[in-house]
Short mmCIF file of C-alpha atoms in Angstrom, two decimals:
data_model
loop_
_atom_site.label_atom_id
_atom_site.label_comp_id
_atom_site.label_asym_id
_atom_site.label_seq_id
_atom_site.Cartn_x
_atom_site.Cartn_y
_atom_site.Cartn_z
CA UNK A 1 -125.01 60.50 -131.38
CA UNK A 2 -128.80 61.27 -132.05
CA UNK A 3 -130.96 58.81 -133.37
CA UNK A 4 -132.10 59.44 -136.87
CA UNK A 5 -134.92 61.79 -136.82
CA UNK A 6 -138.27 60.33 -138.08
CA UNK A 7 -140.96 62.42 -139.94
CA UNK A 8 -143.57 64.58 -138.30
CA UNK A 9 -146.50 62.15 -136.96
CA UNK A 10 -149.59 62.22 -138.63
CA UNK A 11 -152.38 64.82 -137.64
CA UNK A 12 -155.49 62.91 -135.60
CA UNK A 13 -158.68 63.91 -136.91
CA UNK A 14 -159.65 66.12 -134.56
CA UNK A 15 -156.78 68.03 -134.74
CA UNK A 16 -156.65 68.59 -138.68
CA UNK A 17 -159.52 71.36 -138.53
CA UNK A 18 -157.81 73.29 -135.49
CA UNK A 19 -154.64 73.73 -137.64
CA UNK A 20 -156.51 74.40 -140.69
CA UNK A 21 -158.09 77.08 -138.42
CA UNK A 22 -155.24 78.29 -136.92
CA UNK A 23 -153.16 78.29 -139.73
CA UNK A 24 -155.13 80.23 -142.17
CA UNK A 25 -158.96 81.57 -141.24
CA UNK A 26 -157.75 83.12 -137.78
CA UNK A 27 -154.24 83.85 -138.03
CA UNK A 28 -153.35 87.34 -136.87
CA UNK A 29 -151.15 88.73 -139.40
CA UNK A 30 -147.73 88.31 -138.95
CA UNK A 31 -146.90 91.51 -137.61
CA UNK A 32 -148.42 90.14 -134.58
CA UNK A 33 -144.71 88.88 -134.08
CA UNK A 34 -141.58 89.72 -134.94
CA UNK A 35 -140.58 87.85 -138.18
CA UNK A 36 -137.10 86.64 -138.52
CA UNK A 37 -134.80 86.98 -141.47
CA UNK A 38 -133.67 83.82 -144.46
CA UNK A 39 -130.21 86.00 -144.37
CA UNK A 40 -129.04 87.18 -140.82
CA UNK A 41 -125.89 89.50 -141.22
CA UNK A 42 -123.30 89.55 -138.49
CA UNK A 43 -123.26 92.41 -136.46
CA UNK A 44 -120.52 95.17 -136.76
CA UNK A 45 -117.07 94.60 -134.78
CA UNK A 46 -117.38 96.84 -131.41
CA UNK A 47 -115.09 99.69 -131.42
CA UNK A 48 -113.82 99.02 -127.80
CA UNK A 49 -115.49 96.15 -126.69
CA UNK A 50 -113.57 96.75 -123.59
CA UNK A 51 -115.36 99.81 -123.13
CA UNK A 52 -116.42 99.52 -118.94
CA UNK A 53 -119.86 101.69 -120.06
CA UNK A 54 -120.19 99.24 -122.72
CA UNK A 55 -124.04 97.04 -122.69
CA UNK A 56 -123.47 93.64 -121.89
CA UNK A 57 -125.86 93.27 -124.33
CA UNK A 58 -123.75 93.99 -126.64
CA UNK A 59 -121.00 91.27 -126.06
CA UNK A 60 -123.20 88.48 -125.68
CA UNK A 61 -125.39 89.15 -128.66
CA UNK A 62 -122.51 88.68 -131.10
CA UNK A 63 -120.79 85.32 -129.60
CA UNK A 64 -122.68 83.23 -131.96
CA UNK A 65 -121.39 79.82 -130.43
CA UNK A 66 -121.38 78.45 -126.64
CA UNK A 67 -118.17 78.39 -124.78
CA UNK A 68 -115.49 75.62 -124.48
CA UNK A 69 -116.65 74.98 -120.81
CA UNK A 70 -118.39 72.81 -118.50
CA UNK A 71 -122.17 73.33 -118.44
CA UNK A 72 -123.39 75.91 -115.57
CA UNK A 73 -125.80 78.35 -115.19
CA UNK A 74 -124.40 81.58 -113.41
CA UNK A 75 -126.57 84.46 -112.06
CA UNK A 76 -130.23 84.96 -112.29
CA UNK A 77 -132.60 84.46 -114.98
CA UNK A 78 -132.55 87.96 -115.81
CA UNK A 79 -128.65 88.65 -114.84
CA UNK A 80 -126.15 86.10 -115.77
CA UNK A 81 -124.58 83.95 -118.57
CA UNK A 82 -124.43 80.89 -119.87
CA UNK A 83 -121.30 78.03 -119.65
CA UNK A 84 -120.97 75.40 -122.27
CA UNK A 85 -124.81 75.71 -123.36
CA UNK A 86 -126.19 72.90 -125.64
CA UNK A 87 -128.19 73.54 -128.81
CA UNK A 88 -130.91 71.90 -129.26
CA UNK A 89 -131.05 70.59 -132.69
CA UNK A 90 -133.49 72.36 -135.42
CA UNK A 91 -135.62 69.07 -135.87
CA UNK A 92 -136.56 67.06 -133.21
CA UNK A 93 -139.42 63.39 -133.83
CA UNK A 94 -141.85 65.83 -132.11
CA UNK A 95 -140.36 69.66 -132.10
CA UNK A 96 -139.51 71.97 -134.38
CA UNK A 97 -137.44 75.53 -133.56
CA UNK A 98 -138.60 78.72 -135.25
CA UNK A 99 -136.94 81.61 -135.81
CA UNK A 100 -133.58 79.92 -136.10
CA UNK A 101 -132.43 83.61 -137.35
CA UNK A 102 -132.35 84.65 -133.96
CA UNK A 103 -129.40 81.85 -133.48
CA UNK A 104 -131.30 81.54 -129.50
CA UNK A 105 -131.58 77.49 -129.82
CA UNK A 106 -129.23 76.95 -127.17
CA UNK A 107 -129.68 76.29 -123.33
CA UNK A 108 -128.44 74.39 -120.47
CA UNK A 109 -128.75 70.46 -120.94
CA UNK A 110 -131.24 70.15 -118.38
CA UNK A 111 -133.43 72.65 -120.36
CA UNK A 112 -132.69 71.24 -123.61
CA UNK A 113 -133.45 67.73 -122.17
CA UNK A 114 -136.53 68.97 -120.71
CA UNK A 115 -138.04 70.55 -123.89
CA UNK A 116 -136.82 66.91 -125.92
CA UNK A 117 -138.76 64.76 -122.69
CA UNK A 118 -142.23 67.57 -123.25
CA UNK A 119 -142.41 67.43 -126.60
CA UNK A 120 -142.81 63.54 -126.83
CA UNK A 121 -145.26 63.68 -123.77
CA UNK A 122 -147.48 66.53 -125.18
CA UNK A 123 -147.57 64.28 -128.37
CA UNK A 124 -149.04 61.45 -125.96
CA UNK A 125 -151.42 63.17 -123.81
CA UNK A 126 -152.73 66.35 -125.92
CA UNK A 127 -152.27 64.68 -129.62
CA UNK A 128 -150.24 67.28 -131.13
CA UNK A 129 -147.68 66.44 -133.62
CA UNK A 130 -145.33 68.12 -131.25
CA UNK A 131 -143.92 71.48 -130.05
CA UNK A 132 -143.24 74.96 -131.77
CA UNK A 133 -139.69 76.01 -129.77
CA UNK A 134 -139.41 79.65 -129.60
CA UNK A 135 -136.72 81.20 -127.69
CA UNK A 136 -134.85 79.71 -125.28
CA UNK A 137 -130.77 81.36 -124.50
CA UNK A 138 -128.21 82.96 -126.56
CA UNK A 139 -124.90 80.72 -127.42
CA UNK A 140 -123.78 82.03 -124.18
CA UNK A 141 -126.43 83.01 -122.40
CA UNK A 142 -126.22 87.08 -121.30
CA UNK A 143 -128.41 89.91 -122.08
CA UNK A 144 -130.48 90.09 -125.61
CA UNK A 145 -129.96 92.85 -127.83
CA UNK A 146 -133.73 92.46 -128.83
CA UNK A 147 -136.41 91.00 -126.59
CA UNK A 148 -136.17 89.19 -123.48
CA UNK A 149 -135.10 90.61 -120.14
CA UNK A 150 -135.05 86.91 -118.78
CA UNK A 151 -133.79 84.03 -121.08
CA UNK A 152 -130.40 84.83 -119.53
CA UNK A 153 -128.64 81.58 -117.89
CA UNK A 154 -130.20 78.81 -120.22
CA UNK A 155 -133.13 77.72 -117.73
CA UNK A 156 -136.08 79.50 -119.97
CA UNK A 157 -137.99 78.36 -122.82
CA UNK A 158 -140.43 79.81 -125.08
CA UNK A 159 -143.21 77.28 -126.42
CA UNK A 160 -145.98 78.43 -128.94
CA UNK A 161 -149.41 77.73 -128.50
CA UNK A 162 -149.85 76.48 -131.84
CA UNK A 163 -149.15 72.81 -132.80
CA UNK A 164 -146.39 71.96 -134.62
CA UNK A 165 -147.90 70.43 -137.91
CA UNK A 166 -147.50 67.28 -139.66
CA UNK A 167 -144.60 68.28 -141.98
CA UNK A 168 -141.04 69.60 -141.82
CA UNK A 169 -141.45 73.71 -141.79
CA UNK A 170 -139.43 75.36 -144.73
CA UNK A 171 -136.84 77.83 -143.35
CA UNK A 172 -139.00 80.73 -144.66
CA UNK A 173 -142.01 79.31 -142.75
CA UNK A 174 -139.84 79.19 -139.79
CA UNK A 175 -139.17 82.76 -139.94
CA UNK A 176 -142.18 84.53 -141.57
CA UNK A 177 -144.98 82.42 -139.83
CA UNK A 178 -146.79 83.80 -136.91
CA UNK A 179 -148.30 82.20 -133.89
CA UNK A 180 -151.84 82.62 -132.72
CA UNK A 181 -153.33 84.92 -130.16
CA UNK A 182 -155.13 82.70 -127.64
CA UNK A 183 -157.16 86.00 -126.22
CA UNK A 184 -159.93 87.85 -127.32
CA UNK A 185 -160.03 91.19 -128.69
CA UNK A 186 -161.48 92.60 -125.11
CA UNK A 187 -158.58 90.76 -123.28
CA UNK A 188 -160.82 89.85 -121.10
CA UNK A 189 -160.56 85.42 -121.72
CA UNK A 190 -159.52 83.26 -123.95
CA UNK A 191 -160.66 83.15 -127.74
CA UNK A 192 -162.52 80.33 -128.42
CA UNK A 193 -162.36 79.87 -131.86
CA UNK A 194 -158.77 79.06 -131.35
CA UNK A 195 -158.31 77.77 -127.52
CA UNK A 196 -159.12 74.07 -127.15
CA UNK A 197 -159.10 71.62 -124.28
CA UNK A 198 -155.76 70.29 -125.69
CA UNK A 199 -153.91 74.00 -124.83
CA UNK A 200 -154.82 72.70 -121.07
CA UNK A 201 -153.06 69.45 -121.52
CA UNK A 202 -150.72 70.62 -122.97
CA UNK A 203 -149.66 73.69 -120.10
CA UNK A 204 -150.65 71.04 -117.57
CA UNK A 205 -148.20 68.92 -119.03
CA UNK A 206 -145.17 71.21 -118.63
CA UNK A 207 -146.46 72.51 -115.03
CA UNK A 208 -145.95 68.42 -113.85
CA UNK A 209 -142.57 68.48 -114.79
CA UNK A 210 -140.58 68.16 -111.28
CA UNK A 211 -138.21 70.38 -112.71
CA UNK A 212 -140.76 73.48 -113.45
CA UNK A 213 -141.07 75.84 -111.09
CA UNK A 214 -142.76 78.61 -113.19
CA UNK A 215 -144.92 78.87 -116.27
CA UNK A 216 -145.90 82.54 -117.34
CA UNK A 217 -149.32 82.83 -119.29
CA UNK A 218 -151.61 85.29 -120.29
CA UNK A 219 -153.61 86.40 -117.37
CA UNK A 220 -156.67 85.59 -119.42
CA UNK A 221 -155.34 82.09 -120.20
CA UNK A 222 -154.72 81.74 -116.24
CA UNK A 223 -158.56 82.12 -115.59
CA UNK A 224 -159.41 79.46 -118.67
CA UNK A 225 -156.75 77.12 -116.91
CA UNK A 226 -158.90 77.94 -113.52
CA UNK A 227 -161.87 77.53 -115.09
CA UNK A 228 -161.46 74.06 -116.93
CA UNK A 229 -159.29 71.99 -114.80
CA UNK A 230 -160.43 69.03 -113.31
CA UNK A 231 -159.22 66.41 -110.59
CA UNK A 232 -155.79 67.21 -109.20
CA UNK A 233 -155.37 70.97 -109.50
CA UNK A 234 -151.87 71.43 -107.87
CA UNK A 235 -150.21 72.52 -110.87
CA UNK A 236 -152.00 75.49 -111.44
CA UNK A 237 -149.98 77.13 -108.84
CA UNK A 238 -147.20 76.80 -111.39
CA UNK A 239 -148.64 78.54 -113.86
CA UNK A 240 -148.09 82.39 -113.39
CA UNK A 241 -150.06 85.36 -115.28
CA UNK A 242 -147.94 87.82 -116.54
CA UNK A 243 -148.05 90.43 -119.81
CA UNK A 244 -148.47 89.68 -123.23
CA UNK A 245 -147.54 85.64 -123.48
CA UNK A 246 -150.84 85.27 -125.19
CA UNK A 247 -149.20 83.96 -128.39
CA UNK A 248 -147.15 81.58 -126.59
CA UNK A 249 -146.16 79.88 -123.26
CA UNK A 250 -142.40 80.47 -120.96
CA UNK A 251 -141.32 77.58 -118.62
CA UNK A 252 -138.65 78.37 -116.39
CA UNK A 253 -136.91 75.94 -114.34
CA UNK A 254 -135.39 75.50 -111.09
CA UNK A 255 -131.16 75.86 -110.70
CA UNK A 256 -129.34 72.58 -112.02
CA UNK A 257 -128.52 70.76 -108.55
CA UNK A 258 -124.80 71.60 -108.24
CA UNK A 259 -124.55 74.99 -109.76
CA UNK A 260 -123.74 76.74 -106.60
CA UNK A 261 -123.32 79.97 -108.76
CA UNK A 262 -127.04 79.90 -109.94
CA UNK A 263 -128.85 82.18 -108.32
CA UNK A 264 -132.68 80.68 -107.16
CA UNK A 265 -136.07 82.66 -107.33
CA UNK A 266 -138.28 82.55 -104.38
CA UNK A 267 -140.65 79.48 -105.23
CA UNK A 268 -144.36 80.75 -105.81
CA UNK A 269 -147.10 80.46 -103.53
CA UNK A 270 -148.46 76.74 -102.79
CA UNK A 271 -151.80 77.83 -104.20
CA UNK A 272 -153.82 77.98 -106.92
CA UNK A 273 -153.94 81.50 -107.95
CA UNK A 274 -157.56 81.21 -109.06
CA UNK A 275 -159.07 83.38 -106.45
CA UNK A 276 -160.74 86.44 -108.06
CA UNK A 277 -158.82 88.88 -105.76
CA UNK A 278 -155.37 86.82 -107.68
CA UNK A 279 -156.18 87.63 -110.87
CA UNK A 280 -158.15 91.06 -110.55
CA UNK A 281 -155.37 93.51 -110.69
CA UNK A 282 -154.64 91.69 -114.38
CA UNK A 283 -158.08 92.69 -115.65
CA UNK A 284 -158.41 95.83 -114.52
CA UNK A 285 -158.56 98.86 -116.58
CA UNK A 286 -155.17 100.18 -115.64
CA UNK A 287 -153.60 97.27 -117.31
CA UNK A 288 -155.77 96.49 -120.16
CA UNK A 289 -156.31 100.16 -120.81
CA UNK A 290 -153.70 102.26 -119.70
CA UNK A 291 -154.57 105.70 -120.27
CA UNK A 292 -151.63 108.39 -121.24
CA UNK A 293 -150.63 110.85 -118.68
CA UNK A 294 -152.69 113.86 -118.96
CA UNK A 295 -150.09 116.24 -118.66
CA UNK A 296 -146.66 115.49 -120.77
CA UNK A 297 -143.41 115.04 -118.57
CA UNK A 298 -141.84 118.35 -118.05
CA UNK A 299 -138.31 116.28 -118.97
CA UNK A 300 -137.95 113.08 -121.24
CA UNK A 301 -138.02 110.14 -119.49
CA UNK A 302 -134.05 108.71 -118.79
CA UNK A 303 -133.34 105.63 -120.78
CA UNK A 304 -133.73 102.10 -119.55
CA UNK A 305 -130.76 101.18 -117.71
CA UNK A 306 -128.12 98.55 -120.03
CA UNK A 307 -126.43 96.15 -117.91
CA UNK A 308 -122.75 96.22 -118.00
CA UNK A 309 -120.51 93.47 -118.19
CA UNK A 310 -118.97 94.52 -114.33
CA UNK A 311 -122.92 93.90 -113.19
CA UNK A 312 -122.96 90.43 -114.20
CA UNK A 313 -121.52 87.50 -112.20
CA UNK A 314 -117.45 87.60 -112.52
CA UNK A 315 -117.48 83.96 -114.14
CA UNK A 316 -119.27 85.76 -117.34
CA UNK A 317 -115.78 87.67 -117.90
CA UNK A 318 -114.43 83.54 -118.36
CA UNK A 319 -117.91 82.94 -120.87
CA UNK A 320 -116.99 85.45 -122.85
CA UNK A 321 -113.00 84.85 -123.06
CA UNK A 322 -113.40 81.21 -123.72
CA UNK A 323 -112.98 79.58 -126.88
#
């Protein structure tokens, strides 16, 4: 059993203007995010949900709680499911999760321990009240209907990168509220009205968790993190730039020790990543400003390949058919 959950700590000085800030003068508008809803409806029953051309996608996005099984990630982060996944709970001492709509609360118990253990440091060392807790897995793990092409086998989290505030959030808050953009109009570095020391703690903080192998930021958040740390700079190899993930920050961990039927990723490079020539292809003008084709595809384009159930590990057949 949980210990009871005490209230929200209190603000710091300091830290009462950046939320004001955040919170109201420079808040993108929400459509900067997808909002959630106060009254999620269950999705239709599948005609022939043992349909072999059927998405994945589809199977796992209506189990809306984990299976009756031991806890183990199977597959890779971005093909696999989720056994007996672990929720972690709405209201934490120094967490809240948002968009609880999206019923994607639940990971393996490492993660879920992990994000409990980060909050309460990054209330220590950066002053926050605590965490924001975006996504982390479906109830049993699998392919998202909307969203995330990762997120799959419980090891990924999403954390906002704007403090949690001093009070309990109201459902409606939870699922209307936006987070901030951390990069400039020009994409070209971080904004400052918004960015503050305490984001770098806070990243740094995850990135020195044993069990973190990968952090994906912003490419223009990469080159503040290069720019502004000080003393022991190992971590920064951790911290990976990759598209969009300028309203928030995704930790990925390694494979629980004893899942044999976790599939690893290749570690990334024992080195900073700060070198101009690492971070160059992100700010060129093919990425920040794609240009359109300048002659129209003779043919549509074919549509993204869905990943069927027979593509996923066999144990996900045993996910799905448990209780």
């Amino acid at each position: 059993m949980r210990p009871p959950t005490p209230g929200p700590p209190i603000l710091r000085p300091w830290l009462a203007g950046v939320v004001a800030a955040i919170f109201v003068a420079v808040a993108p508008p929400a459509s900067a995010q997808q909002k959630g809803t106060l009254h999620p409806r269950p999705l239709p029953a599948l005609a022939n949900p043992n349909d072999p051309h059927l998405a994945a996608k589809q199977l796992f996005g209506r189990k809306t709680k984990p299976s009756a099984q031991k806890p183990d990630a199977i597959g890779f982060y971005a093909k696999g499911c989720l056994a007996g996944a672990e929720e972690l709970p709405a209201n934490g001492p120094t967490w809240q999760v948002m968009r609880l709509s999206r019923n994607r609360n639940w990971g393996h118990p490492d993660m879920v321990a992990l994000v409990e253990r980060l909050s309460a440091r990054v209330h220590k060392v950066a002053g926050w009240p605590g965490l924001l807790v975006g996504d982390m897995a479906q109830p049993r793990g699998g392919p998202m209907i909307t969203g995330h092409a990762s997120h799959q086998i419980g090891l990924d989290a999403d954390i906002w990168l704007t403090p949690m505030p001093n009070r309990m959030l109201s459902r409606n808050e939870r699922e209307e509220m936006s987070a901030v953009n951390m990069v400039r109009t020009d994409k070209l570095d971080i904004d400052p009205r918004v960015w503050t020391p305490h984001h770098l703690q806070v990243i740094r903080a995850a990135a020195l968790e044993p069990r973190v192998e990968r952090i994906f930021v912003n490419a223009a958040i990469k080159k503040a993190l290069c720019r502004e740390a000080h003393g022991n700079r190992a971590w920064l190899s951790k911290v990976r730039p990759m598209y969009g993930h300028n309203y928030h920050f995704h930790i990925r961990i390694t494979c629980p020790r004893g899942d044999h039927g976790c599939t690893p990723q290749k570690p990334p490079p024992d080195r900073e990543g700060c070198a101009a020539s690492d971070l160059a292809y992100w700010f060129s003008d093919a990425v920040l400003h794609p240009k359109p084709p300048k002659r129209p595809p003779k043919k549509p384009p074919k549509p993204r390949h869905q990943i069927t159930l027979s593509e996923l590990p066999p144990a996900c057949r045993q996910v799905l058919a448990s209780p």
